[in-house]
Amino acid sequence: MNVPTDLLSSIGICVGAAALIAAVTWRFRQPLIIAYLATGVIIGPRIGLRFITNEDSIQTVAEIGLILLLFVIGLEIDLRKMASGGLAVLLTGALQVPICIALGLGFFTVVGVTNSQHNNALLYLAACMSLSSTLVVVKILNDKFELDTLPGRITLGVLVIQDLWAVGMLAVQPNILNPNLVPLLGSLWRGAVLVVGGFALSKYVLPYLFRMVAKAPELVLVSALGWCFFLAGAASLIGLSREMGALIAGVSLSTFPYNVDVVAKAVSLRDFFVTLFFVALGMQITIPSLEVLELALAASVFVIVSRVVVVPILYALRLGLRTSIVPAINLAQVSEFSIVIASLGVTLHQINQDVLTVVIVTFAVTSVVSTYMINFSHPIQRLLAAGFKAVGLKDLDSKAELAEAAEVHQPVIFLGFFRDTSSILYEFEHEGSAEESRRFIEKILVIDFNPTVLRELRRKNIKCVYGDIAHADTLRHAGVEHAQL
């Protein structure tokens, strides 16, 4: 049987096979990236059925997918929103990646990973294992309606800062193995020039261009894609990766009023090309040795355990055990960025194929495990919180405070300060008289685990206590059974 290997036939085989395998994967609620990687393995020339014998035939198209992926990720990074996340997001995001890299260097050294002239496995594995998956986390948190909770916002903010760390990694990657400091500083300098130049053009030139084409919606997308590939090409010309240029192009457009429209239209285009990228990546996977599989499983355990580093950072900011633990659970997987960085490392001949395979297998394992961890984050959090309390860490909730609230027997108790509670209080504050509002406020008690919400409620003289309403003990100590409503 002669299987066609020209470009169009290869694309058709890749997309058709990916659609079939993705349908099965989606049925079991697993990340689709795993399906695309599996497709590459199954139809590729190294392990699978050899439907495609030359993966180079779709590499160029796959690279377009990678560029579009990073461009759309950049479009969704709102630096102003990240800054508004406060100290918890900024400090956790700034410290988590370097701490995890340091821990990774120690861990992988202990398990026997070393560096050599042509295989800088130790540094690459430590760096790749420090990043978490935006695609996996956002999808699951959105399904759980937890993106707008305090732990959800902290998780999202940390993921954004991780993306910025990834930009730095992409900037220094071409010269990371050069023992001479000058080329490394040169990479950082060129990266800074690209960032400053890109943002300067986006501030002083692009607004005029987009105003000119805004009346023709299809031209907005074309202009945005033109900007993406312009910066990608500029990055390549000055010795940086095209992927870094695409990411900066996206970030520079993220605050434009046309951003939402561009993302909505570019997503379908991105999804098509990204499918080919991950399928092509799957084709590069070789039959892993037992040593590679053991290392990937060890790396998976390390990734999950290492995310605990965010707990003391958030706990030190007095956010409570629950708000400190849940983001650690949410971040317990490897990023798609890690696959990108490792793939570029192979292209630059800085690591061998086995290291890329370790990263891909670790991504697959942690993505599957993380799906269940995030879905069951609340019972897992309660178990971990009990462990932290056993070693002496105190939570913000106080049984004495809850008991004191129970003795007062507030007639109205709100379990959590969500949209309904906020709307009710708003109505009483703005629609009723000042006396009616005062009398109502005297009757209510709010139980919530968000310290920011509690501070705001106390500022308004609304009685509130810290507590996790998922705990039966919290409700019992608060005297919920005595409430009228």
GROMACS .gro file of C-alpha atoms in nm, residues 109-313:
model
  205
  109THR     CA    1   2.107   1.587   4.026
  110VAL     CA    2   2.011   1.342   4.301
  111VAL     CA    3   1.834   1.109   4.052
  112GLY     CA    4   2.142   1.105   3.830
  113VAL     CA    5   2.076   1.363   3.556
  114THR     CA    6   2.388   1.549   3.444
  115ASN     CA    7   2.495   1.804   3.184
  116SER     CA    8   2.728   1.735   2.896
  117GLN     CA    9   2.857   1.937   2.603
  118HIS     CA   10   2.570   1.837   2.372
  119ASN     CA   11   2.301   1.748   2.624
  120ASN     CA   12   2.222   2.008   2.887
  121ALA     CA   13   1.949   1.786   3.034
  122LEU     CA   14   1.981   1.904   3.395
  123LEU     CA   15   1.913   2.273   3.327
  124TYR     CA   16   1.641   2.205   3.070
  125LEU     CA   17   1.450   1.963   3.292
  126ALA     CA   18   1.469   2.197   3.591
  127ALA     CA   19   1.342   2.491   3.382
  128CYS     CA   20   1.069   2.296   3.201
  129MET     CA   21   0.931   2.148   3.523
  130SER     CA   22   0.889   2.494   3.679
  131LEU     CA   23   0.610   2.605   3.443
  132SER     CA   24   0.239   2.512   3.464
  133SER     CA   25  -0.022   2.472   3.191
  134THR     CA   26  -0.249   2.767   3.119
  135LEU     CA   27  -0.456   2.559   2.875
  136VAL     CA   28  -0.530   2.281   3.125
  137VAL     CA   29  -0.590   2.502   3.430
  138VAL     CA   30  -0.810   2.766   3.268
  139LYS     CA   31  -1.029   2.502   3.101
  140ILE     CA   32  -1.097   2.311   3.423
  141LEU     CA   33  -1.140   2.618   3.646
  142ASN     CA   34  -1.379   2.766   3.391
  143ASP     CA   35  -1.583   2.444   3.392
  144LYS     CA   36  -1.593   2.460   3.775
  145PHE     CA   37  -1.688   2.832   3.773
  146GLU     CA   38  -1.385   2.904   3.993
  147LEU     CA   39  -1.190   3.145   3.774
  148ASP     CA   40  -1.332   3.442   3.963
  149THR     CA   41  -1.266   3.306   4.312
  150LEU     CA   42  -0.964   3.434   4.505
  151PRO     CA   43  -0.762   3.111   4.457
  152GLY     CA   44  -0.865   3.112   4.090
  153ARG     CA   45  -0.750   3.472   4.038
  154ILE     CA   46  -0.420   3.401   4.215
  155THR     CA   47  -0.368   3.090   4.000
  156LEU     CA   48  -0.439   3.283   3.680
  157GLY     CA   49  -0.207   3.567   3.783
  158VAL     CA   50   0.076   3.325   3.860
  159LEU     CA   51   0.026   3.157   3.520
  160VAL     CA   52   0.056   3.496   3.349
  161ILE     CA   53   0.382   3.570   3.531
  162GLN     CA   54   0.507   3.223   3.437
  163ASP     CA   55   0.446   3.319   3.074
  164LEU     CA   56   0.667   3.623   3.130
  165TRP     CA   57   0.936   3.398   3.278
  166ALA     CA   58   0.903   3.187   2.962
  167VAL     CA   59   0.970   3.498   2.752
  168GLY     CA   60   1.297   3.541   2.940
  169MET     CA   61   1.386   3.175   2.885
  170LEU     CA   62   1.320   3.208   2.512
  171ALA     CA   63   1.538   3.521   2.503
  172VAL     CA   64   1.847   3.356   2.654
  173GLN     CA   65   1.790   3.008   2.508
  174PRO     CA   66   2.008   3.045   2.194
  175ASN     CA   67   2.316   3.126   2.405
  176ILE     CA   68   2.233   2.954   2.733
  177LEU     CA   69   2.516   2.700   2.699
  178ASN     CA   70   2.784   2.952   2.606
  179PRO     CA   71   3.025   2.980   2.900
  180ASN     CA   72   3.108   3.334   2.787
  181LEU     CA   73   2.880   3.589   2.954
  182VAL     CA   74   2.893   3.831   2.660
  183PRO     CA   75   2.664   3.631   2.422
  184LEU     CA   76   2.416   3.572   2.706
  185LEU     CA   77   2.405   3.942   2.789
  186GLY     CA   78   2.374   4.007   2.416
  187SER     CA   79   2.063   3.786   2.403
  188LEU     CA   80   1.912   3.973   2.696
  189TRP     CA   81   1.994   4.306   2.532
  190ARG     CA   82   1.838   4.201   2.201
  191GLY     CA   83   1.534   4.074   2.388
  192ALA     CA   84   1.499   4.408   2.566
  193VAL     CA   85   1.530   4.593   2.233
  194LEU     CA   86   1.259   4.373   2.082
  195VAL     CA   87   1.026   4.431   2.379
  196VAL     CA   88   1.081   4.808   2.388
  197GLY     CA   89   1.059   4.842   2.010
  198GLY     CA   90   0.746   4.628   1.990
  199PHE     CA   91   0.566   4.818   2.265
  200ALA     CA   92   0.675   5.155   2.124
  201LEU     CA   93   0.532   5.070   1.783
  202SER     CA   94   0.214   4.933   1.943
  203LYS     CA   95   0.167   5.259   2.132
  204TYR     CA   96   0.254   5.518   1.869
  205VAL     CA   97   0.200   5.351   1.529
  206LEU     CA   98  -0.046   5.061   1.553
  207PRO     CA   99  -0.338   5.265   1.695
  208TYR     CA  100  -0.348   5.473   1.374
  209LEU     CA  101  -0.325   5.160   1.158
  210PHE     CA  102  -0.607   4.983   1.343
  211ARG     CA  103  -0.830   5.292   1.332
  212MET     CA  104  -0.785   5.297   0.954
  213VAL     CA  105  -0.888   4.932   0.909
  214ALA     CA  106  -1.148   4.910   1.190
  215LYS     CA  107  -1.438   4.964   0.948
  216ALA     CA  108  -1.348   4.640   0.771
  217PRO     CA  109  -1.348   4.370   1.043
  218GLU     CA  110  -1.161   4.115   0.833
  219LEU     CA  111  -0.873   4.362   0.795
  220VAL     CA  112  -0.838   4.387   1.174
  221LEU     CA  113  -0.747   4.019   1.190
  222VAL     CA  114  -0.518   4.042   0.888
  223SER     CA  115  -0.340   4.344   1.039
  224ALA     CA  116  -0.299   4.168   1.373
  225LEU     CA  117  -0.155   3.859   1.205
  226GLY     CA  118   0.073   4.081   0.998
  227TRP     CA  119   0.201   4.240   1.321
  228CYS     CA  120   0.253   3.892   1.469
  229PHE     CA  121   0.465   3.765   1.180
  230PHE     CA  122   0.648   4.099   1.150
  231LEU     CA  123   0.774   4.078   1.509
  232ALA     CA  124   0.841   3.705   1.470
  233GLY     CA  125   1.057   3.782   1.165
  234ALA     CA  126   1.228   4.072   1.344
  235ALA     CA  127   1.314   3.843   1.635
  236SER     CA  128   1.466   3.590   1.396
  237LEU     CA  129   1.673   3.861   1.224
  238ILE     CA  130   1.835   3.971   1.552
  239GLY     CA  131   1.913   3.617   1.663
  240LEU     CA  132   1.612   3.545   1.886
  241SER     CA  133   1.341   3.283   1.841
  242ARG     CA  134   1.040   3.361   1.622
  243GLU     CA  135   0.822   3.227   1.903
  244MET     CA  136   0.943   3.498   2.138
  245GLY     CA  137   0.861   3.765   1.879
  246ALA     CA  138   0.508   3.625   1.839
  247LEU     CA  139   0.451   3.627   2.215
  248ILE     CA  140   0.566   3.989   2.246
  249ALA     CA  141   0.344   4.083   1.951
  250GLY     CA  142   0.044   3.938   2.132
  251VAL     CA  143   0.122   4.103   2.466
  252SER     CA  144   0.169   4.441   2.296
  253LEU     CA  145  -0.184   4.415   2.149
  254SER     CA  146  -0.348   4.276   2.464
  255THR     CA  147  -0.479   4.615   2.582
  256PHE     CA  148  -0.613   4.724   2.241
  257PRO     CA  149  -0.992   4.762   2.211
  258TYR     CA  150  -0.978   4.521   1.914
  259ASN     CA  151  -0.818   4.250   2.128
  260VAL     CA  152  -1.136   4.049   2.196
  261ASP     CA  153  -1.233   4.048   1.827
  262VAL     CA  154  -0.885   3.939   1.717
  263VAL     CA  155  -0.871   3.657   1.974
  264ALA     CA  156  -1.218   3.532   1.876
  265LYS     CA  157  -1.122   3.517   1.508
  266ALA     CA  158  -0.766   3.392   1.552
  267VAL     CA  159  -0.853   3.105   1.786
  268SER     CA  160  -0.994   2.879   1.511
  269LEU     CA  161  -0.693   2.949   1.290
  270ARG     CA  162  -0.462   2.882   1.586
  271ASP     CA  163  -0.637   2.557   1.676
  272PHE     CA  164  -0.588   2.417   1.326
  273PHE     CA  165  -0.216   2.494   1.311
  274VAL     CA  166  -0.154   2.402   1.677
  275THR     CA  167  -0.306   2.061   1.609
  276LEU     CA  168  -0.045   2.008   1.339
  277PHE     CA  169   0.232   2.131   1.571
  278PHE     CA  170   0.154   1.881   1.846
  279VAL     CA  171   0.093   1.600   1.596
  280ALA     CA  172   0.433   1.673   1.438
  281LEU     CA  173   0.585   1.678   1.787
  282GLY     CA  174   0.431   1.339   1.860
  283MET     CA  175   0.595   1.201   1.546
  284GLN     CA  176   0.935   1.284   1.696
  285ILE     CA  177   0.878   1.067   2.003
  286THR     CA  178   1.091   0.755   1.996
  287ILE     CA  179   1.029   0.433   2.186
  288PRO     CA  180   1.128   0.541   2.536
  289SER     CA  181   1.373   0.331   2.729
  290LEU     CA  182   1.291   0.213   3.080
  291GLU     CA  183   1.531   0.476   3.211
  292VAL     CA  184   1.343   0.755   3.029
  293LEU     CA  185   1.006   0.633   3.159
  294GLU     CA  186   1.138   0.612   3.515
  295LEU     CA  187   1.277   0.965   3.487
  296ALA     CA  188   0.947   1.095   3.349
  297LEU     CA  189   0.751   0.939   3.636
  298ALA     CA  190   0.999   1.079   3.889
  299ALA     CA  191   0.967   1.420   3.723
  300SER     CA  192   0.586   1.396   3.744
  301VAL     CA  193   0.602   1.335   4.118
  302PHE     CA  194   0.849   1.623   4.154
  303VAL     CA  195   0.622   1.863   3.963
  304ILE     CA  196   0.320   1.785   4.181
  305VAL     CA  197   0.514   1.806   4.509
  306SER     CA  198   0.720   2.112   4.413
  307ARG     CA  199   0.412   2.333   4.371
  308VAL     CA  200   0.379   2.329   4.751
  309VAL     CA  201   0.634   2.614   4.744
  310VAL     CA  202   0.351   2.860   4.681
  311VAL     CA  203   0.183   2.769   5.012
  312PRO     CA  204   0.432   2.941   5.249
  313ILE     CA  205   0.445   3.247   5.022
   0.00000   0.00000   0.00000
